[in-house]
Amino acid sequence: MTAHASRTAELAAFAAGLRLKDIPPAVLRRTEDLLVDWFGSAVAGHRARPVASIARFALAMGPATGPGEVIARRASTSPHAAAMINAAASHVAEQDDVHNGSVFHPATVVFPPALAVAQAIGASGQELLLACVAGYEVGIRVGEFLGRTHYKVFHTTGTAGTLAAAAAVGRLLRLDAAQMRDALGSAGTQSAGLWEFLRTAADSKQLHTAHAAGAGLMAAYLAKDGFTGAADILQGPQGMAAGMTQDARPESLTDGLGSRWATAETSFKYHACCRHTHPAADALLQVMQQQQLQAQDLARVVAHVHQGAIDVLGPVLQPATVHQSKFSMGTVLALVAQYGQAGLGEFDAHFLSAATQALRDKVEMALDAEVDSAYPRRWIGKVTVHTRDGRVLNGRVDEPKGDPGNSLSRAEISAKALRLADHGGVSSAAMQRALESLWQLAQWPVVGRLLALEPQA
């Protein structure tokens, strides 16, 4: 075995051998938080047009009924189809979690396949949590390994996400270390997702997560059946790093396995938009609150950002859809300036209003050396605000709302989930019952349905 292949083997062995007793209680509690947070996004997104299209396809191809819950719909199907639909749904509202250092959204590609398989095999709540930690740890490390040049072109959630999904499902299926390495190999060869869709407001982002969840699930089941995958999919001469990055960081794959818990480093998203906009949004809010400014007081706003923000947000100058507007720095800061937040309601009602467009055009991004050098480990928010009366004001936020050092409480996570449920057309009563049950997931002897919809009138 080459030194390269040994890193992949070590990562696979870690995921296959992970036990509940290995995971600190605080990390397990954090995983519960992340699951509840993800659930809200899955409920919110199920009615979105791109998700409905993926759901029609998956349900037409899959069985009409099965063990896999299609969240917030009166449907069940195979684990594969359910994983695809729920993964697509949970990546629409732009409120699903993100890990800063890997620039990767773990929840949307880990929880859907893990949940679907747990429901299919009768796993317990603790077994589901264990599998999800395995998925987070593998996916985050692969995202860190692939680095910044990967993210410039590839949507890391779609690429690293296939391996995260495979690790989570593989742990539920109790793959041994060799089988887990095969699963990662088969997952990695299916890794896909390109940022080009943003230029024309295409629907690909939901396809990225649906594909990653489904491909990872398939890779794990194939490995269980003896299907072999590349032994060195990550660092081999024709593997992922060779074709997808110029700044791979091999040490990220295995450093701190079992002692550094990347799961606990994951951030929640407070605003309903691309995470690259959040630091500047919080910094602008800080200035406006401290100086008691109103939106009409703003003459010009400069968001000082890292290169990754420019790469992703730069092409979106005049957003044509609600989803595309969530990748517009100008739109996000305009909504924050007017309403004090950039939530689902603000985007739906005001993303193209005359006032929002006027403010949007007063915002610009500028590459900042300090912010860029700290990224992706730290996402610093800095703005310079020019007021109509001639003042120049500066704002700075070192930990945006939702980061581990400025996290959401369980009460805030529940409140966020209830807001998302309202957006998804699910009653507060039904969502509240689901949340009360989900917070007790570790005590579930068998993972069943997460959401019981109320009878139709």
Tab-separated table of C-alpha atoms in Angstrom:
chain	number	residue	atom	x	y	z
A	1	MET	CA	0.000	0.000	0.000
A	2	THR	CA	1.369	3.437	-0.936
A	3	ALA	CA	1.637	6.265	1.559
A	4	HIS	CA	-1.151	7.981	-0.358
A	5	ALA	CA	-3.476	5.011	-0.169
A	6	SER	CA	-2.777	4.619	3.521
A	7	ARG	CA	-4.428	7.999	4.230
A	8	THR	CA	-7.595	6.883	2.475
A	9	ALA	CA	-7.416	3.550	4.286
A	10	GLU	CA	-6.936	5.275	7.638
A	11	LEU	CA	-9.932	7.548	7.040
A	12	ALA	CA	-12.042	4.574	5.983
A	13	ALA	CA	-10.958	2.540	9.005
A	14	PHE	CA	-11.863	5.426	11.295
A	15	ALA	CA	-15.373	5.686	9.845
A	16	ALA	CA	-15.905	1.919	9.919
A	17	GLY	CA	-14.617	1.524	13.452
A	18	LEU	CA	-16.235	4.541	15.071
A	19	ARG	CA	-18.205	3.680	18.234
A	20	LEU	CA	-20.526	5.724	20.409
A	21	LYS	CA	-18.101	5.515	23.320
A	22	ASP	CA	-15.452	7.183	21.150
A	23	ILE	CA	-17.533	10.335	20.664
A	24	PRO	CA	-17.618	12.979	23.413
A	25	PRO	CA	-21.156	13.611	24.731
A	26	ALA	CA	-20.935	17.261	23.671
A	27	VAL	CA	-20.307	16.190	20.066
A	28	LEU	CA	-23.325	13.879	20.119
A	29	ARG	CA	-25.469	16.710	21.487
A	30	ARG	CA	-24.151	18.954	18.742
A	31	THR	CA	-25.121	16.324	16.188
A	32	GLU	CA	-28.655	16.379	17.569
A	33	ASP	CA	-28.651	20.169	17.149
A	34	LEU	CA	-27.471	19.837	13.564
A	35	LEU	CA	-30.122	17.229	12.772
A	36	VAL	CA	-32.966	19.382	14.093
A	37	ASP	CA	-31.567	22.369	12.215
A	38	TRP	CA	-31.387	20.317	8.995
A	39	PHE	CA	-34.937	19.062	9.486
A	40	GLY	CA	-36.263	22.613	9.379
A	41	SER	CA	-34.571	23.224	6.038
A	42	ALA	CA	-35.935	19.970	4.612
A	43	VAL	CA	-39.467	20.968	5.584
A	44	ALA	CA	-39.035	24.472	4.175
A	45	GLY	CA	-37.799	23.364	0.785
A	46	HIS	CA	-40.096	20.520	-0.151
A	47	ARG	CA	-42.476	22.675	-2.223
A	48	ALA	CA	-39.777	24.450	-4.250
A	49	ARG	CA	-40.094	23.957	-7.994
A	50	PRO	CA	-36.677	22.290	-8.535
A	51	VAL	CA	-37.348	19.926	-5.635
A	52	ALA	CA	-40.776	19.057	-6.999
A	53	SER	CA	-39.145	18.145	-10.303
A	54	ILE	CA	-36.559	15.906	-8.644
A	55	ALA	CA	-39.300	14.350	-6.500
A	56	ARG	CA	-41.453	13.560	-9.541
A	57	PHE	CA	-38.508	11.872	-11.194
A	58	ALA	CA	-37.407	9.917	-8.119
A	59	LEU	CA	-40.925	8.755	-7.255
A	60	ALA	CA	-41.590	7.748	-10.850
A	61	MET	CA	-38.396	5.676	-10.945
A	62	GLY	CA	-38.673	4.280	-7.419
A	63	PRO	CA	-41.428	2.269	-5.741
A	64	ALA	CA	-44.682	4.025	-4.915
A	65	THR	CA	-44.243	3.067	-1.275
A	66	GLY	CA	-41.280	2.031	0.803
A	67	PRO	CA	-39.498	2.583	4.118
A	68	GLY	CA	-37.996	5.952	3.175
A	69	GLU	CA	-39.889	9.019	4.394
A	70	VAL	CA	-40.259	11.873	1.937
A	71	ILE	CA	-40.310	14.679	4.463
A	72	ALA	CA	-43.362	16.953	4.506
A	73	ARG	CA	-45.024	14.948	1.747
A	74	ARG	CA	-47.624	12.213	1.953
A	75	ALA	CA	-45.258	9.810	0.277
A	76	SER	CA	-42.762	7.099	1.061
A	77	THR	CA	-40.392	5.298	-1.254
A	78	SER	CA	-37.066	3.504	-1.447
A	79	PRO	CA	-34.153	4.768	0.656
A	80	HIS	CA	-32.353	5.887	-2.514
A	81	ALA	CA	-35.251	7.963	-3.813
A	82	ALA	CA	-36.062	9.399	-0.383
A	83	ALA	CA	-32.439	10.395	0.154
A	84	MET	CA	-32.369	12.241	-3.173
A	85	ILE	CA	-35.597	14.135	-2.559
A	86	ASN	CA	-34.813	15.130	1.022
A	87	ALA	CA	-31.286	16.202	0.080
A	88	ALA	CA	-32.643	18.449	-2.648
A	89	ALA	CA	-35.299	19.896	-0.345
A	90	SER	CA	-32.879	20.782	2.428
A	91	HIS	CA	-30.590	22.853	0.194
A	92	VAL	CA	-33.145	25.340	-1.152
A	93	ALA	CA	-33.840	27.708	1.726
A	94	GLU	CA	-30.092	28.370	2.130
A	95	GLN	CA	-30.444	27.808	5.874
A	96	ASP	CA	-28.635	24.454	6.138
A	97	ASP	CA	-25.381	24.294	8.080
A	98	VAL	CA	-21.833	24.929	6.845
A	99	HIS	CA	-18.347	24.007	7.998
A	100	ASN	CA	-16.076	27.008	7.522
A	101	GLY	CA	-12.721	25.321	6.971
A	102	SER	CA	-13.991	22.986	4.266
A	103	VAL	CA	-16.594	25.377	2.803
A	104	PHE	CA	-18.921	22.389	2.869
A	105	HIS	CA	-22.583	21.933	3.828
A	106	PRO	CA	-22.577	18.561	5.614
A	107	ALA	CA	-26.188	18.253	6.779
A	108	THR	CA	-27.818	18.252	3.371
A	109	VAL	CA	-25.758	15.272	2.138
A	110	VAL	CA	-25.353	13.341	5.412
A	111	PHE	CA	-28.737	13.322	7.119
A	112	PRO	CA	-30.949	12.439	4.102
A	113	PRO	CA	-29.214	9.157	3.149
A	114	ALA	CA	-28.521	8.217	6.764
A	115	LEU	CA	-32.141	8.815	7.766
A	116	ALA	CA	-33.493	6.865	4.798
A	117	VAL	CA	-31.287	3.864	5.517
A	118	ALA	CA	-31.926	3.998	9.268
A	119	GLN	CA	-35.662	3.863	8.554
A	120	ALA	CA	-35.148	0.975	6.144
A	121	ILE	CA	-33.047	-1.231	8.438
A	122	GLY	CA	-34.699	-0.358	11.756
A	123	ALA	CA	-31.662	1.377	13.254
A	124	SER	CA	-31.910	3.114	16.606
A	125	GLY	CA	-31.599	6.833	17.185
A	126	GLN	CA	-28.140	6.373	18.651
A	127	GLU	CA	-27.035	4.364	15.621
A	128	LEU	CA	-28.278	7.144	13.359
A	129	LEU	CA	-26.356	9.777	15.320
A	130	LEU	CA	-23.197	7.657	15.233
A	131	ALA	CA	-23.448	7.227	11.459
A	132	CYS	CA	-23.978	10.933	10.949
A	133	VAL	CA	-20.869	11.805	12.963
A	134	ALA	CA	-18.917	9.429	10.693
A	135	GLY	CA	-20.340	11.195	7.646
A	136	TYR	CA	-19.544	14.665	8.960
A	137	GLU	CA	-15.981	13.753	9.930
A	138	VAL	CA	-15.190	12.172	6.556
A	139	GLY	CA	-16.908	14.801	4.419
A	140	ILE	CA	-15.401	17.765	6.223
A	141	ARG	CA	-11.896	16.333	5.994
A	142	VAL	CA	-12.290	15.601	2.293
A	143	GLY	CA	-13.498	19.167	1.757
A	144	GLU	CA	-10.496	20.557	3.609
A	145	PHE	CA	-8.211	18.266	1.610
A	146	LEU	CA	-9.561	19.522	-1.710
A	147	GLY	CA	-8.825	23.140	-0.799
A	148	ARG	CA	-9.586	26.582	-2.172
A	149	THR	CA	-8.782	26.005	-5.836
A	150	HIS	CA	-11.273	23.140	-5.892
A	151	TYR	CA	-14.027	25.395	-4.547
A	152	LYS	CA	-13.354	28.028	-7.194
A	153	VAL	CA	-14.879	25.708	-9.826
A	154	PHE	CA	-16.490	22.815	-7.938
A	155	HIS	CA	-19.345	22.915	-5.442
A	156	THR	CA	-17.679	21.062	-2.582
A	157	THR	CA	-20.995	19.924	-1.140
A	158	GLY	CA	-21.622	18.001	-4.343
A	159	THR	CA	-18.118	16.531	-4.529
A	160	ALA	CA	-17.017	15.811	-0.963
A	161	GLY	CA	-20.690	15.152	-0.258
A	162	THR	CA	-20.651	11.832	-2.064
A	163	LEU	CA	-17.979	10.517	0.321
A	164	ALA	CA	-19.755	11.955	3.357
A	165	ALA	CA	-22.952	10.160	2.367
A	166	ALA	CA	-21.078	6.915	1.719
A	167	ALA	CA	-19.388	7.053	5.115
A	168	ALA	CA	-22.657	7.652	6.971
A	169	VAL	CA	-24.539	4.893	5.168
A	170	GLY	CA	-21.525	2.585	5.343
A	171	ARG	CA	-21.428	2.951	9.112
A	172	LEU	CA	-25.129	2.074	9.354
A	173	LEU	CA	-24.529	-0.986	7.160
A	174	ARG	CA	-21.573	-1.927	9.390
A	175	LEU	CA	-19.038	-2.028	6.614
A	176	ASP	CA	-15.590	-3.179	7.678
A	177	ALA	CA	-12.539	-1.027	6.948
A	178	ALA	CA	-11.862	-2.587	3.542
A	179	GLN	CA	-15.487	-2.272	2.475
A	180	MET	CA	-15.578	1.338	3.668
A	181	ARG	CA	-12.529	2.123	1.538
A	182	ASP	CA	-14.329	0.565	-1.429
A	183	ALA	CA	-17.389	2.696	-0.658
A	184	LEU	CA	-15.295	5.867	-0.582
A	185	GLY	CA	-13.676	4.860	-3.866
A	186	SER	CA	-17.016	4.333	-5.561
A	187	ALA	CA	-18.369	7.556	-4.081
A	188	GLY	CA	-15.377	9.606	-5.150
A	189	THR	CA	-15.521	8.466	-8.745
A	190	GLN	CA	-19.062	9.901	-8.883
A	191	SER	CA	-18.185	13.270	-7.312
A	192	ALA	CA	-19.676	16.156	-9.267
A	193	GLY	CA	-20.970	19.699	-9.039
A	194	LEU	CA	-19.899	22.864	-10.910
A	195	TRP	CA	-20.604	26.484	-10.005
A	196	GLU	CA	-21.456	27.520	-13.563
A	197	PHE	CA	-25.166	27.202	-12.798
A	198	LEU	CA	-25.117	30.457	-10.806
A	199	ARG	CA	-24.535	32.593	-13.894
A	200	THR	CA	-27.936	31.747	-15.344
A	201	ALA	CA	-29.916	30.933	-12.168
A	202	ALA	CA	-30.130	27.265	-13.153
A	203	ASP	CA	-31.497	24.620	-10.769
A	204	SER	CA	-28.302	22.572	-10.464
A	205	LYS	CA	-27.576	23.264	-6.789
A	206	GLN	CA	-30.413	20.986	-5.681
A	207	LEU	CA	-29.284	18.353	-8.172
A	208	HIS	CA	-25.806	18.441	-6.617
A	209	THR	CA	-27.082	17.453	-3.189
A	210	ALA	CA	-29.608	14.950	-4.513
A	211	HIS	CA	-26.929	13.250	-6.565
A	212	ALA	CA	-24.362	13.246	-3.755
A	213	ALA	CA	-26.805	11.690	-1.285
A	214	GLY	CA	-27.980	9.063	-3.749
A	215	ALA	CA	-24.530	8.261	-5.127
A	216	GLY	CA	-23.013	7.896	-1.671
A	217	LEU	CA	-25.836	5.628	-0.556
A	218	MET	CA	-25.395	3.475	-3.650
A	219	ALA	CA	-21.619	3.295	-3.123
A	220	ALA	CA	-22.075	1.973	0.424
A	221	TYR	CA	-24.620	-0.657	-0.572
A	222	LEU	CA	-22.430	-1.785	-3.450
A	223	ALA	CA	-19.442	-2.127	-1.132
A	224	LYS	CA	-21.545	-4.243	1.217
A	225	ASP	CA	-22.213	-6.523	-1.755
A	226	GLY	CA	-18.516	-6.911	-2.570
A	227	PHE	CA	-18.266	-4.235	-5.255
A	228	THR	CA	-14.774	-2.744	-5.184
A	229	GLY	CA	-13.771	0.902	-5.521
A	230	ALA	CA	-10.468	2.676	-6.162
A	231	ALA	CA	-8.117	2.123	-3.235
A	232	ASP	CA	-6.682	5.639	-3.493
A	233	ILE	CA	-9.521	7.735	-4.866
A	234	LEU	CA	-8.300	10.854	-3.069
A	235	GLN	CA	-4.570	11.051	-3.836
A	236	GLY	CA	-4.017	8.559	-6.623
A	237	PRO	CA	-2.403	9.807	-9.865
A	238	GLN	CA	-5.827	9.855	-11.518
A	239	GLY	CA	-7.877	10.467	-8.400
A	240	MET	CA	-9.858	13.421	-7.083
A	241	ALA	CA	-6.948	15.684	-6.178
A	242	ALA	CA	-5.267	15.115	-9.525
A	243	GLY	CA	-8.322	16.250	-11.450
A	244	MET	CA	-10.024	18.706	-9.121
A	245	THR	CA	-7.539	20.877	-7.222
A	246	GLN	CA	-4.144	22.554	-7.293
A	247	ASP	CA	-3.714	22.996	-3.548
A	248	ALA	CA	-4.611	19.644	-1.978
A	249	ARG	CA	-3.849	19.332	1.729
A	250	PRO	CA	-3.276	15.615	2.394
A	251	GLU	CA	-2.659	16.101	6.114
A	252	SER	CA	-6.246	17.278	6.506
A	253	LEU	CA	-7.530	13.774	5.807
A	254	THR	CA	-6.151	12.145	8.917
A	255	ASP	CA	-4.833	14.768	11.333
A	256	GLY	CA	-6.691	14.634	14.618
A	257	LEU	CA	-8.885	11.652	13.797
A	258	GLY	CA	-10.568	10.696	17.041
A	259	SER	CA	-9.397	13.785	18.925
A	260	ARG	CA	-10.427	16.759	16.799
A	261	TRP	CA	-14.170	16.596	16.150
A	262	ALA	CA	-14.911	18.584	13.024
A	263	THR	CA	-18.636	17.964	13.557
A	264	ALA	CA	-18.562	20.343	16.511
A	265	GLU	CA	-16.914	23.048	14.382
A	266	THR	CA	-19.927	23.262	12.068
A	267	SER	CA	-21.817	26.565	11.892
A	268	PHE	CA	-25.537	27.235	11.710
A	269	LYS	CA	-26.868	29.694	9.151
A	270	TYR	CA	-28.806	32.620	10.568
A	271	HIS	CA	-29.588	34.475	7.339
A	272	ALA	CA	-31.376	32.633	4.510
A	273	CYS	CA	-28.643	33.095	1.921
A	274	CYS	CA	-25.174	32.049	0.845
A	275	ARG	CA	-22.845	31.873	3.815
A	276	HIS	CA	-20.303	34.060	2.024
A	277	THR	CA	-22.675	37.002	2.554
A	278	HIS	CA	-23.210	36.471	6.293
A	279	PRO	CA	-20.030	38.054	7.713
A	280	ALA	CA	-20.605	41.311	5.835
A	281	ALA	CA	-24.315	41.237	6.667
A	282	ASP	CA	-23.569	40.964	10.378
A	283	ALA	CA	-20.935	43.690	10.158
A	284	LEU	CA	-23.398	46.016	8.408
A	285	LEU	CA	-26.034	45.275	11.053
A	286	GLN	CA	-23.495	46.144	13.731
A	287	VAL	CA	-22.777	49.555	12.190
A	288	MET	CA	-26.435	50.364	11.626
A	289	GLN	CA	-27.449	49.415	15.159
A	290	GLN	CA	-24.554	51.210	16.832
A	291	GLN	CA	-25.021	54.375	14.756
A	292	GLN	CA	-28.842	54.141	14.630
A	293	LEU	CA	-28.818	54.310	10.850
A	294	GLN	CA	-31.737	53.708	8.520
A	295	ALA	CA	-31.528	52.247	5.031
A	296	GLN	CA	-32.054	55.676	3.486
A	297	ASP	CA	-28.918	56.930	5.260
A	298	LEU	CA	-26.653	54.687	3.158
A	299	ALA	CA	-24.797	56.181	0.214
A	300	ARG	CA	-22.309	53.376	-0.412
A	301	VAL	CA	-21.327	50.111	1.289
A	302	VAL	CA	-18.068	48.260	0.675
A	303	ALA	CA	-17.972	44.627	1.806
A	304	HIS	CA	-14.384	43.563	2.432
A	305	VAL	CA	-14.279	39.891	1.500
A	306	HIS	CA	-12.153	36.852	0.752
A	307	GLN	CA	-11.514	35.626	-2.782
A	308	GLY	CA	-13.965	32.728	-2.378
A	309	ALA	CA	-16.800	35.206	-1.923
A	310	ILE	CA	-15.816	37.026	-5.104
A	311	ASP	CA	-15.594	33.751	-7.023
A	312	VAL	CA	-19.075	32.614	-5.992
A	313	LEU	CA	-20.962	35.893	-5.617
A	314	GLY	CA	-19.190	37.965	-8.247
A	315	PRO	CA	-21.135	36.639	-11.261
A	316	VAL	CA	-24.501	37.503	-9.651
A	317	LEU	CA	-25.014	41.185	-10.378
A	318	GLN	CA	-28.705	41.342	-11.293
A	319	PRO	CA	-30.435	38.286	-9.795
A	320	ALA	CA	-33.461	37.061	-11.687
A	321	THR	CA	-34.865	34.591	-9.151
A	322	VAL	CA	-35.255	34.388	-5.385
A	323	HIS	CA	-32.665	31.629	-5.170
A	324	GLN	CA	-30.145	33.489	-7.311
A	325	SER	CA	-30.656	36.614	-5.185
A	326	LYS	CA	-29.332	34.699	-2.192
A	327	PHE	CA	-25.951	34.745	-3.935
A	328	SER	CA	-26.028	38.515	-4.473
A	329	MET	CA	-24.065	40.455	-1.857
A	330	GLY	CA	-25.908	43.615	-2.838
A	331	THR	CA	-29.340	42.062	-2.375
A	332	VAL	CA	-28.461	40.525	0.973
A	333	LEU	CA	-27.048	43.743	2.393
A	334	ALA	CA	-29.996	45.702	1.012
A	335	LEU	CA	-32.452	43.426	2.798
A	336	VAL	CA	-30.447	43.551	6.026
A	337	ALA	CA	-30.340	47.341	5.868
A	338	GLN	CA	-34.100	47.602	5.362
A	339	TYR	CA	-35.406	44.848	7.635
A	340	GLY	CA	-32.625	43.951	10.070
A	341	GLN	CA	-32.406	40.442	8.684
A	342	ALA	CA	-32.317	38.527	5.416
A	343	GLY	CA	-34.836	35.784	6.087
A	344	LEU	CA	-37.059	33.747	3.825
A	345	GLY	CA	-39.895	36.246	4.070
A	346	GLU	CA	-37.685	39.192	3.190
A	347	PHE	CA	-36.297	37.432	0.129
A	348	ASP	CA	-39.672	36.231	-1.123
A	349	ALA	CA	-41.383	39.604	-0.750
A	350	HIS	CA	-38.652	42.123	-1.443
A	351	PHE	CA	-35.684	40.710	-3.371
A	352	LEU	CA	-36.676	42.661	-6.523
A	353	SER	CA	-38.414	45.658	-4.970
A	354	ALA	CA	-37.386	49.092	-6.200
A	355	ALA	CA	-35.912	49.947	-2.802
A	356	THR	CA	-33.890	46.721	-2.672
A	357	GLN	CA	-32.548	47.204	-6.189
A	358	ALA	CA	-31.558	50.801	-5.427
A	359	LEU	CA	-29.658	49.729	-2.312
A	360	ARG	CA	-28.179	46.699	-4.081
A	361	ASP	CA	-26.496	48.976	-6.566
A	362	LYS	CA	-24.777	50.882	-3.745
A	363	VAL	CA	-22.937	47.752	-2.567
A	364	GLU	CA	-19.579	46.567	-3.846
A	365	MET	CA	-17.148	43.849	-2.835
A	366	ALA	CA	-13.436	44.427	-2.347
A	367	LEU	CA	-10.783	41.792	-1.759
A	368	ASP	CA	-9.318	42.258	1.723
A	369	ALA	CA	-5.912	40.794	2.539
A	370	GLU	CA	-6.708	40.113	6.197
A	371	VAL	CA	-10.063	38.525	5.477
A	372	ASP	CA	-8.626	36.463	2.642
A	373	SER	CA	-5.664	35.175	4.650
A	374	ALA	CA	-7.951	34.083	7.493
A	375	TYR	CA	-10.336	32.260	5.137
A	376	PRO	CA	-11.528	29.519	5.212
A	377	ARG	CA	-10.720	28.792	8.852
A	378	ARG	CA	-12.202	32.114	9.938
A	379	TRP	CA	-14.868	34.084	8.102
A	380	ILE	CA	-14.274	37.679	9.197
A	381	GLY	CA	-16.887	40.291	8.355
A	382	LYS	CA	-15.739	43.828	7.515
A	383	VAL	CA	-17.665	46.689	5.923
A	384	THR	CA	-17.037	50.340	5.217
A	385	VAL	CA	-20.241	52.375	5.229
A	386	HIS	CA	-20.457	55.777	3.553
A	387	THR	CA	-23.484	57.747	4.723
A	388	ARG	CA	-25.385	60.384	2.798
A	389	ASP	CA	-24.281	63.025	5.315
A	390	GLY	CA	-20.604	62.309	4.583
A	391	ARG	CA	-19.579	59.994	7.401
A	392	VAL	CA	-17.365	56.948	6.819
A	393	LEU	CA	-18.040	54.159	9.320
A	394	ASN	CA	-16.395	50.775	9.762
A	395	GLY	CA	-17.893	47.535	11.043
A	396	ARG	CA	-16.205	44.296	11.953
A	397	VAL	CA	-17.472	40.881	13.104
A	398	ASP	CA	-14.978	38.126	13.879
A	399	GLU	CA	-17.570	35.389	14.418
A	400	PRO	CA	-20.805	35.735	12.453
A	401	LYS	CA	-24.013	34.630	14.117
A	402	GLY	CA	-24.171	30.822	14.017
A	403	ASP	CA	-20.424	30.150	14.216
A	404	PRO	CA	-19.307	27.842	17.053
A	405	GLY	CA	-18.228	30.805	19.170
A	406	ASN	CA	-21.489	32.648	18.467
A	407	SER	CA	-23.812	29.689	18.103
A	408	LEU	CA	-27.560	29.174	18.200
A	409	SER	CA	-29.156	27.841	21.358
A	410	ARG	CA	-31.592	24.952	21.182
A	411	ALA	CA	-34.422	27.427	21.690
A	412	GLU	CA	-33.151	29.444	18.706
A	413	ILE	CA	-32.809	26.289	16.598
A	414	SER	CA	-36.389	25.308	17.405
A	415	ALA	CA	-37.661	28.811	16.658
A	416	LYS	CA	-35.812	28.785	13.329
A	417	ALA	CA	-37.312	25.384	12.475
A	418	LEU	CA	-40.810	26.657	13.199
A	419	ARG	CA	-40.262	29.633	10.874
A	420	LEU	CA	-39.020	27.264	8.187
A	421	ALA	CA	-42.046	25.015	8.669
A	422	ASP	CA	-44.359	27.954	8.110
A	423	HIS	CA	-42.533	28.682	4.857
A	424	GLY	CA	-42.999	25.036	3.867
A	425	GLY	CA	-46.720	25.041	4.621
A	426	VAL	CA	-46.500	22.710	7.635
A	427	SER	CA	-48.560	23.703	10.653
A	428	SER	CA	-46.887	24.930	13.810
A	429	ALA	CA	-48.648	22.205	15.784
A	430	ALA	CA	-47.324	19.390	13.582
A	431	MET	CA	-43.833	20.866	13.543
A	432	GLN	CA	-43.819	21.417	17.292
A	433	ARG	CA	-44.723	17.769	17.887
A	434	ALA	CA	-41.946	16.679	15.546
A	435	LEU	CA	-39.392	18.889	17.276
A	436	GLU	CA	-40.304	17.656	20.734
A	437	SER	CA	-39.782	14.104	19.525
A	438	LEU	CA	-36.590	14.838	17.591
A	439	TRP	CA	-34.877	16.373	20.590
A	440	GLN	CA	-35.214	12.912	22.166
A	441	LEU	CA	-33.749	11.055	19.180
A	442	ALA	CA	-31.021	9.383	21.241
A	443	GLN	CA	-33.732	7.512	23.135
A	444	TRP	CA	-35.526	6.192	20.041
A	445	PRO	CA	-35.249	2.380	19.867
A	446	VAL	CA	-36.122	2.502	16.155
A	447	VAL	CA	-36.004	5.461	13.786
A	448	GLY	CA	-39.465	6.039	12.358
A	449	ARG	CA	-41.078	8.950	10.542
A	450	LEU	CA	-39.928	12.389	11.646
A	451	LEU	CA	-43.045	14.332	10.707
A	452	ALA	CA	-46.640	13.179	11.031
A	453	LEU	CA	-48.717	15.386	8.764
A	454	GLU	CA	-52.160	16.383	9.939
A	455	PRO	CA	-55.139	14.735	8.182
A	456	GLN	CA	-56.258	16.525	5.041
A	457	ALA	CA	-59.570	18.342	5.276
